[in-house]
CSV table of C-alpha atoms in Angstrom, one decimal:
chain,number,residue,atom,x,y,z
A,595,UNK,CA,109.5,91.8,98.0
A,596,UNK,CA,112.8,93.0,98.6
A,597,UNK,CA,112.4,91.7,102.6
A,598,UNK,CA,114.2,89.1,103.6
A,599,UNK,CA,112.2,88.0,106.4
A,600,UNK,CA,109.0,88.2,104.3
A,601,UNK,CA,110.5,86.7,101.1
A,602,UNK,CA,111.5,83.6,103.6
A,603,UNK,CA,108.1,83.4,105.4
A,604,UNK,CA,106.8,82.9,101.9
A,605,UNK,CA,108.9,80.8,100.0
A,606,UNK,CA,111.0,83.0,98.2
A,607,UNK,CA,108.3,85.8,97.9
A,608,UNK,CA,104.7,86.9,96.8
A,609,UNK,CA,103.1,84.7,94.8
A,610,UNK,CA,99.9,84.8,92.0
A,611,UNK,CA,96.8,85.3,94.5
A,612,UNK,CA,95.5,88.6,96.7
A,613,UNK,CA,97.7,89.8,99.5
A,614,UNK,CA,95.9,92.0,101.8
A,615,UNK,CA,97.8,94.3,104.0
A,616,UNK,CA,96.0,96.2,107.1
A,617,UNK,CA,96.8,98.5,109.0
A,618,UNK,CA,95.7,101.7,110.9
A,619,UNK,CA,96.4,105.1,109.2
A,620,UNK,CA,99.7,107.1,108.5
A,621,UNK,CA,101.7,103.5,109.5
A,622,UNK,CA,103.0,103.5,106.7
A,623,UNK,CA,101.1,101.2,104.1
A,624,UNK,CA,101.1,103.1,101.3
A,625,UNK,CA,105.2,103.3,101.6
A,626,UNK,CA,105.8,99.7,102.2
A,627,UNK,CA,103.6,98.6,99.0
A,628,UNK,CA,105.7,100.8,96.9
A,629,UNK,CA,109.2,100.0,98.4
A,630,UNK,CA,107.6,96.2,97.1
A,631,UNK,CA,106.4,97.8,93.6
A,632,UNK,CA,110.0,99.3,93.0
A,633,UNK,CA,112.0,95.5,94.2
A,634,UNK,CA,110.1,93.7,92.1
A,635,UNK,CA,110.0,96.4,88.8
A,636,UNK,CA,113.6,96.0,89.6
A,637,UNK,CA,114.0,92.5,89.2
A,638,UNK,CA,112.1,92.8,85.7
A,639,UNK,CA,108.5,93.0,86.6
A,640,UNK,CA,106.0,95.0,84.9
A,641,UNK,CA,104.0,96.9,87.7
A,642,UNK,CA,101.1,98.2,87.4
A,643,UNK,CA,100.3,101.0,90.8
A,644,UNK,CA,96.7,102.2,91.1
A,645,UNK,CA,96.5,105.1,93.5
A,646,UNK,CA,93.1,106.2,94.6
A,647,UNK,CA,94.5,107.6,97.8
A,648,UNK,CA,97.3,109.9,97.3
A,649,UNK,CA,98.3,111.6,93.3
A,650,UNK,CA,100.3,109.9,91.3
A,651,UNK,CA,103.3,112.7,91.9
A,652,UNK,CA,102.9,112.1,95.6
A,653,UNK,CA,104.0,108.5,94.9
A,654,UNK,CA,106.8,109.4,92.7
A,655,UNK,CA,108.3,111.7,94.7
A,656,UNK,CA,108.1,109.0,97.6
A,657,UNK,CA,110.0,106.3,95.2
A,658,UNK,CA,112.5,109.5,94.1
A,659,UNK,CA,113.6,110.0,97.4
A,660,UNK,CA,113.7,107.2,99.1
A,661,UNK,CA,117.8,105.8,100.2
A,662,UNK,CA,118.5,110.0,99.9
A,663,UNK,CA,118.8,112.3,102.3
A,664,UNK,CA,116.4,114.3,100.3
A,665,UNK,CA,112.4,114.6,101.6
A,666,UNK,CA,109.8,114.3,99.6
A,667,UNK,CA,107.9,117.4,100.3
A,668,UNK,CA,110.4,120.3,98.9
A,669,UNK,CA,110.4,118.2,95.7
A,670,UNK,CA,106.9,118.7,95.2
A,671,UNK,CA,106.5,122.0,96.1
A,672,UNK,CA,109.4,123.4,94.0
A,673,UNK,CA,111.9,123.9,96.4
A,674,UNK,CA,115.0,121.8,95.1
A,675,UNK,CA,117.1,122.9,92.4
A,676,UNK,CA,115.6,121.6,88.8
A,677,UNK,CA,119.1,119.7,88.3
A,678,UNK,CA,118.2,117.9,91.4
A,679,UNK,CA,115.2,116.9,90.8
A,680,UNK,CA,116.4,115.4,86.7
A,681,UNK,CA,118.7,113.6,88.7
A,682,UNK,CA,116.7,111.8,91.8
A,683,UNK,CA,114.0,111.4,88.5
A,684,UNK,CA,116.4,109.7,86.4
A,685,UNK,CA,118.0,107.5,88.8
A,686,UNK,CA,114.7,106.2,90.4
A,687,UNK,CA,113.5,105.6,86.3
A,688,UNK,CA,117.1,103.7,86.5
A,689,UNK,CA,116.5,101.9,88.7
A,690,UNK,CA,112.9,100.2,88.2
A,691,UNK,CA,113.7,100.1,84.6
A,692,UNK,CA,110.6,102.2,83.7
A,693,UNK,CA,108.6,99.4,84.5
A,694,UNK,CA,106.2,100.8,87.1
A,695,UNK,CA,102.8,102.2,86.0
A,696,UNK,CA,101.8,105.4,88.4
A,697,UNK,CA,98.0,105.3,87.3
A,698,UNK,CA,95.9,107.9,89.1
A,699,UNK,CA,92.2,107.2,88.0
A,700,UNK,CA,90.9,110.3,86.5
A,701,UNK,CA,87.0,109.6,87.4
A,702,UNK,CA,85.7,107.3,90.3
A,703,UNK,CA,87.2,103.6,90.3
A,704,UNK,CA,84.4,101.5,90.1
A,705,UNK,CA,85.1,97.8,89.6
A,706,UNK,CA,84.3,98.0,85.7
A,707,UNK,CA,86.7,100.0,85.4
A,708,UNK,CA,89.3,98.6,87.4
A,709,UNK,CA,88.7,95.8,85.3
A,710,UNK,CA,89.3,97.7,82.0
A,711,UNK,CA,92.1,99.5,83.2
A,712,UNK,CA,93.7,96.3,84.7
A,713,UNK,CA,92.7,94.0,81.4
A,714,UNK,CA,94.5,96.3,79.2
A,715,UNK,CA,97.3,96.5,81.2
A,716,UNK,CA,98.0,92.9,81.5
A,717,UNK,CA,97.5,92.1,77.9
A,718,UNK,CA,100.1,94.8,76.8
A,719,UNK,CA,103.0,93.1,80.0
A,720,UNK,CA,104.7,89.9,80.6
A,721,UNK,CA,105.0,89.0,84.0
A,722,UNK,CA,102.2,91.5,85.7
A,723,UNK,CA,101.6,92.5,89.4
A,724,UNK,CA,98.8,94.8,90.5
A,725,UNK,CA,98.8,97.0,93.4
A,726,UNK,CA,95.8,99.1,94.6
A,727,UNK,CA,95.8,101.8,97.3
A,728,UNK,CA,93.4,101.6,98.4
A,729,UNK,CA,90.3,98.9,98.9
A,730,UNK,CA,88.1,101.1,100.7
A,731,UNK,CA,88.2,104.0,98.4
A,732,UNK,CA,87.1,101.9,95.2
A,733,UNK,CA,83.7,103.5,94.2
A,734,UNK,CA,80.0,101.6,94.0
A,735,UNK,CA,79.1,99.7,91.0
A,736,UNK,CA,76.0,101.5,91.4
A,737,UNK,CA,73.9,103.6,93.5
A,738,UNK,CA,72.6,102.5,96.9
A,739,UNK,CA,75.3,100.2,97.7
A,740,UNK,CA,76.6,99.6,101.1
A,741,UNK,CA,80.1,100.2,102.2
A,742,UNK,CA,80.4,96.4,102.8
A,743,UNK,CA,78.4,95.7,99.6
A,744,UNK,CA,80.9,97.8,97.6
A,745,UNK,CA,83.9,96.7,99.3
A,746,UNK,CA,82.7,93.4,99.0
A,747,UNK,CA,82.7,94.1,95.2
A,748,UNK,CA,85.7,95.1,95.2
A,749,UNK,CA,87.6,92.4,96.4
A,750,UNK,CA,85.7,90.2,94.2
A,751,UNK,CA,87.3,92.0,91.4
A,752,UNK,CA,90.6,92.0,92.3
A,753,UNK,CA,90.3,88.5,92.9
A,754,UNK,CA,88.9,87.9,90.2
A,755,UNK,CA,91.5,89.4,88.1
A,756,UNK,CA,94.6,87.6,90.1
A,757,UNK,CA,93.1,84.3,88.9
A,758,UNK,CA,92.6,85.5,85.7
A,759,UNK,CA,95.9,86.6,84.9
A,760,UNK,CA,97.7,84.2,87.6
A,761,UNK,CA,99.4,87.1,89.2
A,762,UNK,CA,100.2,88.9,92.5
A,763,UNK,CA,97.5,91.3,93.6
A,764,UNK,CA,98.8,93.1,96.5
A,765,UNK,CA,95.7,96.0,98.4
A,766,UNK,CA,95.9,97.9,101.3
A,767,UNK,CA,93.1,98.0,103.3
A,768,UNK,CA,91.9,99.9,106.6
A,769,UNK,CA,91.3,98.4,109.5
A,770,UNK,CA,87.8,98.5,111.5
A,771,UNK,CA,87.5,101.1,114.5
A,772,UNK,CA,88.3,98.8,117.1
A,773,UNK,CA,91.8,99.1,116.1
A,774,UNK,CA,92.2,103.2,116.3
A,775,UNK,CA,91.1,103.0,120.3
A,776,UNK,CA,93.6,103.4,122.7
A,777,UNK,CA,94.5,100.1,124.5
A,778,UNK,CA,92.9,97.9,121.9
A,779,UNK,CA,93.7,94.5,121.7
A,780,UNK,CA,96.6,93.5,118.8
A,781,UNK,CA,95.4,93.8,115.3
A,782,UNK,CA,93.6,90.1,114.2
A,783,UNK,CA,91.3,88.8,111.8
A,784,UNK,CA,88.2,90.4,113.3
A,785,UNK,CA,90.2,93.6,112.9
A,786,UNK,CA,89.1,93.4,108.4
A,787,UNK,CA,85.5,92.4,109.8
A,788,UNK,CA,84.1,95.9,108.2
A,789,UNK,CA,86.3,95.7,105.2
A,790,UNK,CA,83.5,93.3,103.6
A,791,UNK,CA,85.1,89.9,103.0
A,792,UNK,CA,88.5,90.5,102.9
A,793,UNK,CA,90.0,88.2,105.8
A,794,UNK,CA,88.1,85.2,103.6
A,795,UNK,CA,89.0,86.3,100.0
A,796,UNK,CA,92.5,86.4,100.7
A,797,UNK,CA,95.1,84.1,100.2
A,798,UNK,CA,98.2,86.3,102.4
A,799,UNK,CA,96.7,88.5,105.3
A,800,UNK,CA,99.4,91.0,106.1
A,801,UNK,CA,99.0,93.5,109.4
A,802,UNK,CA,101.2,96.3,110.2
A,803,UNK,CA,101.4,97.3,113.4
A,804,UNK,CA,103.6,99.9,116.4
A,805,UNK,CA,106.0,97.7,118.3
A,806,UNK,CA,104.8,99.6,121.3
A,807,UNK,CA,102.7,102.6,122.0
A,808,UNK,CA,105.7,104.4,122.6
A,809,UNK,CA,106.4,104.0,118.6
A,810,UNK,CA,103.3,106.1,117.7
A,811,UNK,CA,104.0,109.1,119.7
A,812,UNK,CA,107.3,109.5,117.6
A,813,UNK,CA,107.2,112.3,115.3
A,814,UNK,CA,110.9,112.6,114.2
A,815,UNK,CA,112.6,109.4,115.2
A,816,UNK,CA,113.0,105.9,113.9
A,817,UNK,CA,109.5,104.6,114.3
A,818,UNK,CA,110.0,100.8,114.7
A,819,UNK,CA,106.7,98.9,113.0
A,820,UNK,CA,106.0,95.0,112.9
A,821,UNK,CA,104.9,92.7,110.3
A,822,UNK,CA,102.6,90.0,111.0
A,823,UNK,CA,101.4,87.4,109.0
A,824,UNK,CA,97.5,86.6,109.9
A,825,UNK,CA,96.9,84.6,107.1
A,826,UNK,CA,98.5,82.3,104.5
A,827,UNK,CA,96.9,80.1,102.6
A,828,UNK,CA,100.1,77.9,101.6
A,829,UNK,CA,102.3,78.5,104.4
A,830,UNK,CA,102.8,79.6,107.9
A,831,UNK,CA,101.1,82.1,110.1
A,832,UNK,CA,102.5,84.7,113.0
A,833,UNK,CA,106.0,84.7,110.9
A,834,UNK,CA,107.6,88.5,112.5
A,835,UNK,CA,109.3,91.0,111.0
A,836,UNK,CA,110.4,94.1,112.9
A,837,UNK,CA,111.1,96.9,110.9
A,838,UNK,CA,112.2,100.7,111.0
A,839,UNK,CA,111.3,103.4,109.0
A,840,UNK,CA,113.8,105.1,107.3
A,841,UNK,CA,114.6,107.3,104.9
A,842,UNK,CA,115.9,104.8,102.5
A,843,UNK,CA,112.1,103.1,103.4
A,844,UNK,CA,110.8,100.3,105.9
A,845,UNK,CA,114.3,98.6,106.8
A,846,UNK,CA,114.0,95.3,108.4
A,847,UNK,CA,115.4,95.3,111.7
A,848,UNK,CA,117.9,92.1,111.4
A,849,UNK,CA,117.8,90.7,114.8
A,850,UNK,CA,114.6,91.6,116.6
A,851,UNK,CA,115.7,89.9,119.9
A,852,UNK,CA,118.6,92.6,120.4
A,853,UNK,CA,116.5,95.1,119.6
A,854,UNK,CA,113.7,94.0,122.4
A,855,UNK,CA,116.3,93.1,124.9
A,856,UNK,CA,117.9,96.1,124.4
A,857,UNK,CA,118.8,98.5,127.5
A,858,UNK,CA,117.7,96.2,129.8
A,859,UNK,CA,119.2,96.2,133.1
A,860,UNK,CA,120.9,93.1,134.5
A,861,UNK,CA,119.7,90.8,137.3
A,862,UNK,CA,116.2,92.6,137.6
A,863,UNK,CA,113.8,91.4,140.1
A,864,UNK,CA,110.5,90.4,138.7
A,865,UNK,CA,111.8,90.0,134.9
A,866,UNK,CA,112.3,86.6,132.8
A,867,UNK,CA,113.7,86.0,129.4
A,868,UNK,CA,112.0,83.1,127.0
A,869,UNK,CA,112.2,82.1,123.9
A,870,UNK,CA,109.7,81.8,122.3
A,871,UNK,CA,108.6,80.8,118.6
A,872,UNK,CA,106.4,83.4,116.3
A,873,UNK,CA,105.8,81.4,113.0
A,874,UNK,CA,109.0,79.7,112.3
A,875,UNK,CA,111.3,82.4,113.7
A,876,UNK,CA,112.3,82.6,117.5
A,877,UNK,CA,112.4,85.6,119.7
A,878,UNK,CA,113.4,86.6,122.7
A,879,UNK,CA,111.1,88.0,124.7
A,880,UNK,CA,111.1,89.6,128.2
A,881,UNK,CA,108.4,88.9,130.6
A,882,UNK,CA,107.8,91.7,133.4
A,883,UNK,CA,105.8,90.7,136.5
A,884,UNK,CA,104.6,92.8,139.2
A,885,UNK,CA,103.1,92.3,142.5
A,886,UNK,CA,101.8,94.6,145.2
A,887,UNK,CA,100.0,94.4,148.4
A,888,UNK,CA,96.4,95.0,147.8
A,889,UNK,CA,95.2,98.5,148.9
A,890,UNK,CA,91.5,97.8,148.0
A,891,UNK,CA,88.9,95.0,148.6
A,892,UNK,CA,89.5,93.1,145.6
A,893,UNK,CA,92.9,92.5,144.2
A,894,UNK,CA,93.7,94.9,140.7
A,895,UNK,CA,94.4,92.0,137.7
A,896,UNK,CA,96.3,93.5,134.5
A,897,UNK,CA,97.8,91.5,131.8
A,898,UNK,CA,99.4,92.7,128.7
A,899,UNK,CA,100.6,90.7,125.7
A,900,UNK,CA,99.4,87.7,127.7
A,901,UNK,CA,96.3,86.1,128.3
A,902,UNK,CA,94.5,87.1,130.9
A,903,UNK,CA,92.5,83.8,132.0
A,904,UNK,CA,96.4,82.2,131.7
A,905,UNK,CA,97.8,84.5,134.1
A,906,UNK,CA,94.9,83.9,136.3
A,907,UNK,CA,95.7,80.4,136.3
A,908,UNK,CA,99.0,80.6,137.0
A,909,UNK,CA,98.4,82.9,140.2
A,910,UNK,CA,96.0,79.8,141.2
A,911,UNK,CA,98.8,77.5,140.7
A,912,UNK,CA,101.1,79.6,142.6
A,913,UNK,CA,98.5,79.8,145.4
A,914,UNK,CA,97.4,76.9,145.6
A,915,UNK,CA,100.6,74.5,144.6
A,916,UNK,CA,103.6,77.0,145.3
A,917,UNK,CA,102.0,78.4,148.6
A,918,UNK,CA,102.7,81.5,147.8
A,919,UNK,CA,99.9,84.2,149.2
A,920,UNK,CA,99.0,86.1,145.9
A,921,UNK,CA,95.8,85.9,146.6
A,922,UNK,CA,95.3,89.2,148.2
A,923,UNK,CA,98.1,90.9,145.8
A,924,UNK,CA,97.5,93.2,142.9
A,925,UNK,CA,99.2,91.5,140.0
A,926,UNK,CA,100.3,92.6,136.6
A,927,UNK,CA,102.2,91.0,133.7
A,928,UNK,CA,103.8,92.7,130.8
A,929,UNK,CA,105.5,91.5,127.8
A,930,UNK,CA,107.9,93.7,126.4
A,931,UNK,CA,108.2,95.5,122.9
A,932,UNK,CA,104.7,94.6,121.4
A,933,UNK,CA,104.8,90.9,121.2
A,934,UNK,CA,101.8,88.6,122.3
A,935,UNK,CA,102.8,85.8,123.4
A,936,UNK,CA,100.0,82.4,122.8
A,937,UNK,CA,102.4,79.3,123.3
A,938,UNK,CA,102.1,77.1,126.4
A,939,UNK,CA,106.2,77.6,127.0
A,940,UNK,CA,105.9,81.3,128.1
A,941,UNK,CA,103.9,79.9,131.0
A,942,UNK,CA,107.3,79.3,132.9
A,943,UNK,CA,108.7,82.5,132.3
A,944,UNK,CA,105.7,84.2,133.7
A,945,UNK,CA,105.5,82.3,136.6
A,946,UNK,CA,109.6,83.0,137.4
A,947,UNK,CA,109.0,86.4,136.4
């Protein structure tokens, strides 16, 4: 895939089967599954980039681009001199080899004629890999369908067609409306519940996600996104990758734990430091802890990135084993820079925090 801390998560990188990658809109999935299409043309596969969402010049002026400190939109509306545009053209063609396949269906994508299109394709390449963008937008077989029935249909197709031609199958795929609300809970498996069956059809599960909340307010910055790993079928889960997006693309952040740690002030009160393992990377996370005399009748509770029946606990165990009167304080507990933290070990740090 052309990321290292993907390509290690999965034994050296995608294999034949159907990755799924989720996330909300505008995060940026469309751009990461072409930054993947353009590695791997590069390293001398034949790709083969359905694009139901955005037109097949959008795409190519993305890929065009991309590592310059050109934009996309003046290319496409004219605005760059012709001798610029040969040039980003020919060096992007250069660079993939001409071995990616724009195809922007001229009628509605129903699964009969993915499977044509798809068929063809893969009898006339070596070494295929399909990418579709997107699930949700592949049309009804027929008339009457549901939107679960037809993106059920879908991803019976596409799996269908990864076994069939033992290659990687990589769809986007939205994410149900839980996951737009403000203050929702991270991004899981339930989160692909209205997508039909794709958290059970697929082998590799990918979700993209904000680090924090403060990432999606960003309009001209770095944004920085995460990577998660819901699902593998052969491998680990929870394996991170932080990344930013630039204008060379989604760039992975190379050490996370700097970057979360990262203008934090020394000594703090009320603040512990814990590693802690997601997948087979670890990471160091800050926990922040809070407490306040209570003004009201009953004490506030507020936990995020933690489990809140955990932190519950612990304040009982501080009560009742530490004697220390937190019964009647309001108590919150935040984990810094996105992370969720599941594994018994960040108990400590919570309870020093």
């Amino acid at each position: 895939t052309g990321i290292a801390g993907l390509d290690k998560a999965l034994d050296g990188g995608l294999h034949a089967g159907l990755t799924v990658l989720g996330a909300v809109s505008s995060m940026g999935k469309t751009s990461l599954m072409l930054q993947m299409a353009d590695t791997l043309a590069a390293a001398g596969r034949n790709v083969l980039f359905i694009t139901i969402e955005m037109s097949r010049m959008e795409l190519i002026a993305k890929s065009a681009v991309r590592g310059t400190r050109e934009r996309a939109r003046p290319l496409l509306d004219g605005k760059l001199p012709e001798e610029k545009v040969r040039g980003l053209i020919s060096a992007y063609r250069k660079k993939t080899g001409g071995r990616v396949e724009l195809w922007e269906p001229d009628a509605l994508l129903t699964p009969a004629f993915l499977d044509e299109k798809v068929s063809a394709f893969c009898e006339q390449h070596e070494n295929p890999v399909l990418f579709l963008d997107y699930l949700q937008l592949v049309a009804p077989a027929r008339a009457g369908m549901t939107e679960k029935q037809t993106a059920d249909a879908a991803v019976a197709m596409i799996k269908q067609l990864a076994r069939r031609y033992d290659m990687p199958v990589i769809a986007a795929s939205s994410l149900n409306r839980e996951a737009y609300r403000p203050g929702s809970a991270e991004p899981g498996l339930s989160a692909f519940k209205e997508s039909g069956s794709v958290e059970y059809s697929a082998d590799l599960l990918l979700v993209l996600k904000y680090r924090t909340d403060a990432d999606k307010e960003i309009k001209t910055g770095p944004r920085h996104l995460v990577l998660t790993i819901l699902k593998n079928r052969f491998g680990a889960t929870n394996e991170i990758g932080v990344f930013e997006m630039r204008s060379e693309g989604l760039v992975e952040v190379p050490n996370p734990s700097e970057m979360l740690l990262s203008g934090r002030p020394d000594d703090a009160p009320g603040t512990c430091v814990t590693c802690v393992m997601e997948g087979a990377r670890p990471v160091l996370a800050e926990v922040q802890a809070l407490l306040a005399p209570c003004a009201g009748a009953r004490p506030m509770r507020s936990s995020n990135g933690f489990d809140y029946n955990r932190a519950s606990m612990l304040l009982a165990v501080l009560e009742k084993r530490g004697s220390l009167k937190v019964s009647q304080c309001d108590a919150y507990l935040n984990i810094i820079g996105g992370l969720t933290l599941d594994e018994p070990a960040a108990d400590l740090a919570a309870v020093v925090a």
